[in-house]
XYZ file of C-alpha atoms in Angstrom:
111
model
C 7.130 -10.924 -7.790
C 5.047 -14.057 -7.395
C 5.518 -16.362 -4.417
C 6.558 -19.832 -5.556
C 5.303 -21.591 -2.412
C 2.677 -24.241 -2.952
C -0.803 -23.692 -1.480
C -0.005 -26.267 1.196
C 3.122 -24.317 2.074
C 1.226 -21.031 2.321
C -1.539 -22.612 4.394
C 0.960 -24.271 6.733
C 3.108 -21.149 7.084
C 0.059 -19.058 7.926
C -1.167 -21.651 10.390
C 2.209 -21.652 12.157
C 2.535 -17.851 12.197
C -0.978 -17.356 13.559
C -0.449 -20.000 16.238
C 2.858 -18.396 17.253
C 1.139 -15.005 17.457
C -1.595 -16.409 19.692
C 0.907 -18.236 21.898
C 2.974 -15.065 22.258
C -0.093 -13.103 23.301
C -1.063 -15.762 25.854
C 2.477 -16.061 27.211
C 2.818 -12.326 27.671
C -0.532 -12.113 29.433
C 0.882 -14.567 31.969
C 4.211 -12.729 32.042
C 2.422 -9.461 32.701
C 0.620 -10.950 35.701
C 3.754 -12.645 37.052
C 5.994 -9.608 36.515
C 3.702 -7.288 38.376
C 3.266 -9.733 41.247
C 6.978 -10.626 41.485
C 8.037 -6.998 41.573
C 5.428 -5.748 43.968
C 6.782 -2.574 45.511
C 7.121 -1.855 49.171
C 4.279 0.294 50.463
C 4.711 3.801 49.076
C 7.236 2.792 46.359
C 6.671 2.690 42.620
C 6.606 -0.791 40.988
C 9.771 -1.905 39.161
C 7.709 -3.481 36.377
C 4.258 -2.208 35.577
C 1.504 -4.004 33.734
C 1.841 -1.304 31.062
C 5.536 -2.214 30.563
C 4.656 -5.869 30.191
C 1.738 -5.082 27.891
C 4.034 -3.002 25.662
C 6.516 -5.879 25.394
C 3.670 -8.262 24.575
C 2.315 -5.954 21.894
C 5.725 -5.758 20.211
C 6.041 -9.556 20.121
C 2.517 -10.013 18.760
C 3.135 -7.259 16.190
C 6.182 -9.166 14.880
C 4.089 -12.276 14.231
C 1.278 -10.184 12.745
C 3.806 -8.598 10.367
C 4.943 -12.088 9.335
C 1.337 -13.030 8.533
C 0.850 -9.814 6.510
C 4.057 -10.491 4.590
C 2.996 -14.040 3.744
C -0.368 -12.810 2.501
C 1.023 -9.856 0.570
C 3.723 -11.889 -1.173
C 1.459 -14.804 -2.120
C 0.226 -15.126 -5.669
C -3.499 -14.888 -6.360
C -3.556 -18.595 -7.166
C -1.746 -19.510 -3.954
C -4.219 -17.445 -1.931
C -7.323 -18.963 -3.449
C -5.913 -22.498 -3.353
C -4.886 -22.126 0.297
C -8.332 -20.713 1.109
C -9.976 -23.738 -0.489
C -7.610 -25.965 1.481
C -8.732 -24.246 4.697
C -12.304 -25.235 3.965
C -13.358 -21.601 4.272
C -14.570 -22.268 7.794
C -15.900 -19.136 9.491
C -13.797 -18.429 12.572
C -10.803 -20.451 11.372
C -7.887 -17.998 11.695
C -6.118 -19.096 8.504
C -9.324 -19.066 6.462
C -10.233 -15.622 7.826
C -6.771 -14.195 7.058
C -6.817 -15.610 3.536
C -10.352 -14.399 2.876
C -9.429 -10.908 4.019
C -6.562 -10.750 1.524
C -8.695 -12.303 -1.220
C -11.349 -9.641 -0.689
C -8.724 -6.892 -0.513
C -7.462 -7.975 -3.951
C -10.988 -8.344 -5.336
C -10.515 -12.037 -6.147
C -13.211 -14.679 -6.371
C -13.132 -18.074 -4.673
């Protein structure tokens, strides 16, 4: 089934999803530090919240946004992908351009 979103819509949706993923990762890095410090155990006791617990929660949140990005890419039509890639300018290092190019290459498309 082809995605009926316009290239601008796909580009914008990817931009938002990637930004949310990055913000979630940053926020949970801070949470991990704060949680461990706030729940510092008494000498000899185990911590209530470990950095591993916080890292696991962060990974789940980031995975949700990554899944959203994969879904957008997978459901986009070939035309939407290539048009959105052109809209991105194809800039190396630009997260949207890189995500689009990866899917374009996976499908064997030309830009």
